[in-house]
Structures are given as structure tokens and as C-alpha cells.
Amino acid sequence: DLLNGKVYLPAGDGFLYHRLKKYAPICFSDYYTNVEKALPDVPHQDLTNLTYTNDSFNLIISEHVMEHINDPKKAFNEIYRVLKKNGRYIFNIPFEGENKSLTRVDKNYNELMPKKYHLDPLRNEGALVFNDFSKKDFFDKYVPSIFRSKDIIEDISIVNGIEVISEVVVLKK
């Protein structure tokens, strides 16, 4: 059972943390470009260079984080490293690329396309988007083959007469 072990939320002290903390031991963090501005109650972690030991977590959950990572492939390798055997990384990201994923800003912070920002409670300017992901090449381009399974679960619901598509990605170590 995934919630019988340690859970990691690399998205700050938000909604999921407060909902899940009564079910499992939870570790959470956020990323600060300027560590001196880190909130005292929200630890700093860089998904491309986590400080946790190997095999630390049964479950890692994030919401709209990976598009803001400058090197997603490296982040997925780190996530794999800190997941326990049979552990899962469950996350959602916006799939905004039509036929292929696009790099807006490369891992060295070179601007290849106009910059885009998403709303972010920690940053007035918003969170920089590095990649516009496409479902067509996401796994091949970004997710290492070391994960045992890779799935996209799609849910379509109608909200006020408008079709809303939600997608959740599940990676299993």
C-alpha cells in the first residue's frame, strides 16, 4: 500500500499536503531560485539534485511542477533514485504541445522561444515554463526507460457545459 510508507510532495505546503498528512508520513518542499528567500516552514529542494537518500519514498506526487524544471530528464532520474522499489511518481502537467514537445528555455537558461510564466504563489512574476510537453513524445523525450511502467490516465468531465480534460501521469519504479 503506497500510503503505508513515506510520501513526498515537491510542491510546497499546499492543498495535497493538508489532505494527505492525516494518512501518511509526508515530506514536502519547494524550489527557490534564491534560497535566502525560502519560507522557514517550506524546505528547499531541487528536483534535479535531491538531498534525500536512495529508496526514501513509496509515493511522490506533484501538480504542475515538471514543466518548470530546467532539466526534466535529470529530475526524473532523481525521482527514480529516491523512490523505493515498486514506488510511484504520480503527477500532472499541461500537455500543450500539439505534435511534439517544445523547449522554451533550455537547461542552461538560454531562451529559445518567448518566455512564458504560470501563476505561482511564491513568485510575483510567476513560475518560468521551460517546456511545452506533448503526449506524442513525452515518454520518449523526457522519461528514462528505467521506470517499469509509464501511463497517462485521462479523465473527461463536463463543467458548466464545457468539456474539461484532466490527465495524470503514473510512473512505477
PDB file of C-alpha atoms in Angstrom:
ATOM      1  CA  ASP A   1       0.000   0.000   0.000  1.00  0.00           C
ATOM      2  CA  LEU A   2       1.570   3.267  -1.152  1.00  0.00           C
ATOM      3  CA  LEU A   3       0.278   5.371   1.739  1.00  0.00           C
ATOM      4  CA  ASN A   4       1.772   2.996   4.325  1.00  0.00           C
ATOM      5  CA  GLY A   5       5.196   4.436   3.555  1.00  0.00           C
ATOM      6  CA  LYS A   6       6.709   7.837   3.240  1.00  0.00           C
ATOM      7  CA  VAL A   7       5.183  10.297   0.755  1.00  0.00           C
ATOM      8  CA  TYR A   8       6.978  13.269  -0.850  1.00  0.00           C
ATOM      9  CA  LEU A   9       5.264  16.335  -2.312  1.00  0.00           C
ATOM     10  CA  PRO A  10       7.721  18.582  -4.186  1.00  0.00           C
ATOM     11  CA  ALA A  11       5.144  21.369  -4.444  1.00  0.00           C
ATOM     12  CA  GLY A  12       5.134  23.158  -1.119  1.00  0.00           C
ATOM     13  CA  ASP A  13       2.780  23.251   1.788  1.00  0.00           C
ATOM     14  CA  GLY A  14      -0.428  23.214  -0.252  1.00  0.00           C
ATOM     15  CA  PHE A  15      -3.786  21.527  -0.667  1.00  0.00           C
ATOM     16  CA  LEU A  16      -2.469  17.974  -1.195  1.00  0.00           C
ATOM     17  CA  TYR A  17      -0.173  18.186   1.808  1.00  0.00           C
ATOM     18  CA  HIS A  18      -3.016  19.188   4.124  1.00  0.00           C
ATOM     19  CA  ARG A  19      -5.328  16.489   2.696  1.00  0.00           C
ATOM     20  CA  LEU A  20      -2.809  13.639   2.791  1.00  0.00           C
ATOM     21  CA  LYS A  21      -0.891  14.318   6.012  1.00  0.00           C
ATOM     22  CA  LYS A  22      -3.503  12.504   8.104  1.00  0.00           C
ATOM     23  CA  TYR A  23      -2.999   9.317   6.045  1.00  0.00           C
ATOM     24  CA  ALA A  24       0.781   9.022   5.731  1.00  0.00           C
ATOM     25  CA  PRO A  25       4.084  10.492   6.869  1.00  0.00           C
ATOM     26  CA  ILE A  26       4.617  13.341   4.405  1.00  0.00           C
ATOM     27  CA  CYS A  27       7.698  15.242   3.394  1.00  0.00           C
ATOM     28  CA  PHE A  28       7.256  18.390   1.326  1.00  0.00           C
ATOM     29  CA  SER A  29       9.434  21.077  -0.236  1.00  0.00           C
ATOM     30  CA  ASP A  30       9.538  23.809  -2.820  1.00  0.00           C
ATOM     31  CA  TYR A  31      12.214  25.212  -5.089  1.00  0.00           C
ATOM     32  CA  TYR A  32      13.612  28.692  -4.534  1.00  0.00           C
ATOM     33  CA  THR A  33      15.815  30.363  -7.124  1.00  0.00           C
ATOM     34  CA  ASN A  34      17.093  32.486  -4.237  1.00  0.00           C
ATOM     35  CA  VAL A  35      17.432  30.145  -1.241  1.00  0.00           C
ATOM     36  CA  GLU A  36      17.713  33.137   1.127  1.00  0.00           C
ATOM     37  CA  LYS A  37      14.057  33.898   0.326  1.00  0.00           C
ATOM     38  CA  ALA A  38      12.935  30.380   1.288  1.00  0.00           C
ATOM     39  CA  LEU A  39       9.958  30.238   3.595  1.00  0.00           C
ATOM     40  CA  PRO A  40      11.056  28.922   7.005  1.00  0.00           C
ATOM     41  CA  ASP A  41       8.349  26.237   7.081  1.00  0.00           C
ATOM     42  CA  VAL A  42       8.856  25.048   3.481  1.00  0.00           C
ATOM     43  CA  PRO A  43      12.246  23.383   2.852  1.00  0.00           C
ATOM     44  CA  HIS A  44      14.160  23.999  -0.397  1.00  0.00           C
ATOM     45  CA  GLN A  45      14.758  21.060  -2.765  1.00  0.00           C
ATOM     46  CA  ASP A  46      15.903  20.977  -6.380  1.00  0.00           C
ATOM     47  CA  LEU A  47      14.266  18.062  -8.246  1.00  0.00           C
ATOM     48  CA  THR A  48      17.379  17.725 -10.400  1.00  0.00           C
ATOM     49  CA  ASN A  49      19.583  17.303  -7.311  1.00  0.00           C
ATOM     50  CA  LEU A  50      17.563  15.971  -4.369  1.00  0.00           C
ATOM     51  CA  THR A  51      19.220  15.668  -0.961  1.00  0.00           C
ATOM     52  CA  TYR A  52      17.210  12.580   0.040  1.00  0.00           C
ATOM     53  CA  THR A  53      18.831   9.151   0.233  1.00  0.00           C
ATOM     54  CA  ASN A  54      18.157   6.378  -2.262  1.00  0.00           C
ATOM     55  CA  ASP A  55      14.878   4.482  -1.800  1.00  0.00           C
ATOM     56  CA  SER A  56      13.343   7.084   0.546  1.00  0.00           C
ATOM     57  CA  PHE A  57       9.721   7.282  -0.653  1.00  0.00           C
ATOM     58  CA  ASN A  58       6.883   4.949  -1.585  1.00  0.00           C
ATOM     59  CA  LEU A  59       4.992   7.714  -3.339  1.00  0.00           C
ATOM     60  CA  ILE A  60       5.848  11.090  -4.864  1.00  0.00           C
ATOM     61  CA  ILE A  61       3.035  13.378  -6.010  1.00  0.00           C
ATOM     62  CA  SER A  62       3.277  16.712  -7.807  1.00  0.00           C
ATOM     63  CA  GLU A  63       0.900  19.054  -9.549  1.00  0.00           C
ATOM     64  CA  HIS A  64       2.106  21.212 -12.414  1.00  0.00           C
ATOM     65  CA  VAL A  65       5.768  21.103 -11.422  1.00  0.00           C
ATOM     66  CA  MET A  66       7.700  19.322 -14.180  1.00  0.00           C
ATOM     67  CA  GLU A  67       7.147  22.000 -16.862  1.00  0.00           C
ATOM     68  CA  HIS A  68       9.011  24.414 -14.546  1.00  0.00           C
ATOM     69  CA  ILE A  69      12.107  22.197 -14.247  1.00  0.00           C
ATOM     70  CA  ASN A  70      15.079  23.190 -16.408  1.00  0.00           C
ATOM     71  CA  ASP A  71      16.202  19.566 -16.935  1.00  0.00           C
ATOM     72  CA  PRO A  72      13.184  17.210 -16.691  1.00  0.00           C
ATOM     73  CA  LYS A  73      15.165  14.102 -17.675  1.00  0.00           C
ATOM     74  CA  LYS A  74      17.591  14.683 -14.809  1.00  0.00           C
ATOM     75  CA  ALA A  75      14.656  15.300 -12.441  1.00  0.00           C
ATOM     76  CA  PHE A  76      13.022  12.008 -13.472  1.00  0.00           C
ATOM     77  CA  ASN A  77      16.307  10.195 -12.781  1.00  0.00           C
ATOM     78  CA  GLU A  78      16.460  11.768  -9.313  1.00  0.00           C
ATOM     79  CA  ILE A  79      12.851  10.847  -8.627  1.00  0.00           C
ATOM     80  CA  TYR A  80      13.592   7.267  -9.661  1.00  0.00           C
ATOM     81  CA  ARG A  81      16.596   7.221  -7.324  1.00  0.00           C
ATOM     82  CA  VAL A  82      14.629   8.317  -4.247  1.00  0.00           C
ATOM     83  CA  LEU A  83      11.617   6.060  -4.940  1.00  0.00           C
ATOM     84  CA  LYS A  84      11.532   2.694  -3.213  1.00  0.00           C
ATOM     85  CA  LYS A  85      11.115  -0.456  -5.279  1.00  0.00           C
ATOM     86  CA  ASN A  86       7.557  -0.524  -6.692  1.00  0.00           C
ATOM     87  CA  GLY A  87       7.184   3.122  -5.659  1.00  0.00           C
ATOM     88  CA  ARG A  88       5.205   5.501  -7.846  1.00  0.00           C
ATOM     89  CA  TYR A  89       5.510   9.046  -9.062  1.00  0.00           C
ATOM     90  CA  ILE A  90       2.033  10.436  -9.770  1.00  0.00           C
ATOM     91  CA  PHE A  91       1.820  13.878 -11.336  1.00  0.00           C
ATOM     92  CA  ASN A  92       0.042  16.096 -13.754  1.00  0.00           C
ATOM     93  CA  ILE A  93       1.440  18.534 -16.263  1.00  0.00           C
ATOM     94  CA  PRO A  94      -0.135  20.580 -19.019  1.00  0.00           C
ATOM     95  CA  PHE A  95       0.213  18.845 -22.374  1.00  0.00           C
ATOM     96  CA  GLU A  96       0.318  21.985 -24.517  1.00  0.00           C
ATOM     97  CA  GLY A  97       2.457  20.830 -27.441  1.00  0.00           C
ATOM     98  CA  GLU A  98       0.428  19.572 -30.398  1.00  0.00           C
ATOM     99  CA  ASN A  99       2.632  17.046 -32.226  1.00  0.00           C
ATOM    100  CA  LYS A 100       5.898  17.432 -30.345  1.00  0.00           C
ATOM    101  CA  SER A 101       7.235  18.866 -27.121  1.00  0.00           C
ATOM    102  CA  LEU A 102       8.862  22.275 -27.381  1.00  0.00           C
ATOM    103  CA  THR A 103      11.708  23.685 -25.329  1.00  0.00           C
ATOM    104  CA  ARG A 104      11.080  27.340 -24.487  1.00  0.00           C
ATOM    105  CA  VAL A 105      14.139  27.815 -22.281  1.00  0.00           C
ATOM    106  CA  ASP A 106      16.899  25.206 -22.299  1.00  0.00           C
ATOM    107  CA  LYS A 107      18.557  23.697 -19.235  1.00  0.00           C
ATOM    108  CA  ASN A 108      21.276  26.378 -19.379  1.00  0.00           C
ATOM    109  CA  TYR A 109      18.587  29.099 -19.299  1.00  0.00           C
ATOM    110  CA  ASN A 110      19.021  30.072 -22.965  1.00  0.00           C
ATOM    111  CA  GLU A 111      15.761  31.497 -24.306  1.00  0.00           C
ATOM    112  CA  LEU A 112      14.746  29.531 -27.438  1.00  0.00           C
ATOM    113  CA  MET A 113      11.142  30.784 -27.597  1.00  0.00           C
ATOM    114  CA  PRO A 114       9.314  33.658 -25.919  1.00  0.00           C
ATOM    115  CA  LYS A 115       9.236  33.166 -22.156  1.00  0.00           C
ATOM    116  CA  LYS A 116       6.014  32.035 -20.573  1.00  0.00           C
ATOM    117  CA  TYR A 117       5.062  32.050 -16.891  1.00  0.00           C
ATOM    118  CA  HIS A 118       2.385  30.242 -14.899  1.00  0.00           C
ATOM    119  CA  LEU A 119       0.786  31.647 -11.761  1.00  0.00           C
ATOM    120  CA  ASP A 120       2.819  30.905  -8.652  1.00  0.00           C
ATOM    121  CA  PRO A 121       2.029  31.830  -5.042  1.00  0.00           C
ATOM    122  CA  LEU A 122       5.749  32.122  -4.185  1.00  0.00           C
ATOM    123  CA  ARG A 123       6.867  34.275  -7.114  1.00  0.00           C
ATOM    124  CA  ASN A 124       5.256  37.549  -8.160  1.00  0.00           C
ATOM    125  CA  GLU A 125       6.441  37.153 -11.749  1.00  0.00           C
ATOM    126  CA  GLY A 126       5.140  33.585 -11.851  1.00  0.00           C
ATOM    127  CA  ALA A 127       6.984  30.315 -12.485  1.00  0.00           C
ATOM    128  CA  LEU A 128       9.008  30.123 -15.699  1.00  0.00           C
ATOM    129  CA  VAL A 129       7.889  27.411 -18.133  1.00  0.00           C
ATOM    130  CA  PHE A 130      10.856  25.561 -19.647  1.00  0.00           C
ATOM    131  CA  ASN A 131       8.919  23.073 -21.789  1.00  0.00           C
ATOM    132  CA  ASP A 132       5.580  22.727 -23.535  1.00  0.00           C
ATOM    133  CA  PHE A 133       5.071  18.960 -23.348  1.00  0.00           C
ATOM    134  CA  SER A 134       3.255  16.838 -25.933  1.00  0.00           C
ATOM    135  CA  LYS A 135       1.730  13.437 -25.175  1.00  0.00           C
ATOM    136  CA  LYS A 136       3.097  12.194 -28.511  1.00  0.00           C
ATOM    137  CA  ASP A 137       6.770  12.304 -27.476  1.00  0.00           C
ATOM    138  CA  PHE A 138       6.742  12.933 -23.727  1.00  0.00           C
ATOM    139  CA  PHE A 139       7.857   9.472 -22.572  1.00  0.00           C
ATOM    140  CA  ASP A 140      10.482   9.038 -25.318  1.00  0.00           C
ATOM    141  CA  LYS A 141      11.975  12.506 -24.925  1.00  0.00           C
ATOM    142  CA  TYR A 142      11.918  13.040 -21.156  1.00  0.00           C
ATOM    143  CA  VAL A 143      11.183   9.917 -19.084  1.00  0.00           C
ATOM    144  CA  PRO A 144      14.064   7.455 -18.655  1.00  0.00           C
ATOM    145  CA  SER A 145      13.373   3.871 -19.680  1.00  0.00           C
ATOM    146  CA  ILE A 146      14.367   2.671 -16.177  1.00  0.00           C
ATOM    147  CA  PHE A 147      10.764   3.116 -14.985  1.00  0.00           C
ATOM    148  CA  ARG A 148       8.915  -0.230 -15.150  1.00  0.00           C
ATOM    149  CA  SER A 149       5.652   1.282 -16.288  1.00  0.00           C
ATOM    150  CA  LYS A 150       4.508   4.640 -17.665  1.00  0.00           C
ATOM    151  CA  ASP A 151       0.859   5.524 -18.051  1.00  0.00           C
ATOM    152  CA  ILE A 152      -1.278   8.549 -18.804  1.00  0.00           C
ATOM    153  CA  ILE A 153      -4.730   8.373 -17.251  1.00  0.00           C
ATOM    154  CA  GLU A 154      -7.204  10.680 -18.955  1.00  0.00           C
ATOM    155  CA  ASP A 155     -10.436  11.870 -17.384  1.00  0.00           C
ATOM    156  CA  ILE A 156     -13.004  13.898 -19.268  1.00  0.00           C
ATOM    157  CA  SER A 157     -15.700  15.701 -17.325  1.00  0.00           C
ATOM    158  CA  ILE A 158     -18.247  18.360 -18.124  1.00  0.00           C
ATOM    159  CA  VAL A 159     -18.064  21.523 -16.002  1.00  0.00           C
ATOM    160  CA  ASN A 160     -20.735  24.152 -16.669  1.00  0.00           C
ATOM    161  CA  GLY A 161     -21.289  22.673 -20.118  1.00  0.00           C
ATOM    162  CA  ILE A 162     -17.572  22.776 -21.003  1.00  0.00           C
ATOM    163  CA  GLU A 163     -15.545  19.618 -21.611  1.00  0.00           C
ATOM    164  CA  VAL A 164     -12.551  19.553 -19.255  1.00  0.00           C
ATOM    165  CA  ILE A 165      -9.767  17.035 -19.857  1.00  0.00           C
ATOM    166  CA  SER A 166      -7.549  16.127 -16.911  1.00  0.00           C
ATOM    167  CA  GLU A 167      -4.502  13.937 -17.351  1.00  0.00           C
ATOM    168  CA  VAL A 168      -2.461  12.237 -14.678  1.00  0.00           C
ATOM    169  CA  VAL A 169       0.834  10.513 -15.365  1.00  0.00           C
ATOM    170  CA  VAL A 170       1.878   7.482 -13.292  1.00  0.00           C
ATOM    171  CA  LEU A 171       5.447   6.159 -13.323  1.00  0.00           C
ATOM    172  CA  LYS A 172       6.344   2.977 -11.442  1.00  0.00           C
ATOM    173  CA  LYS A 173       9.842   2.047 -10.297  1.00  0.00           C
TER     174      LYS A 173
END
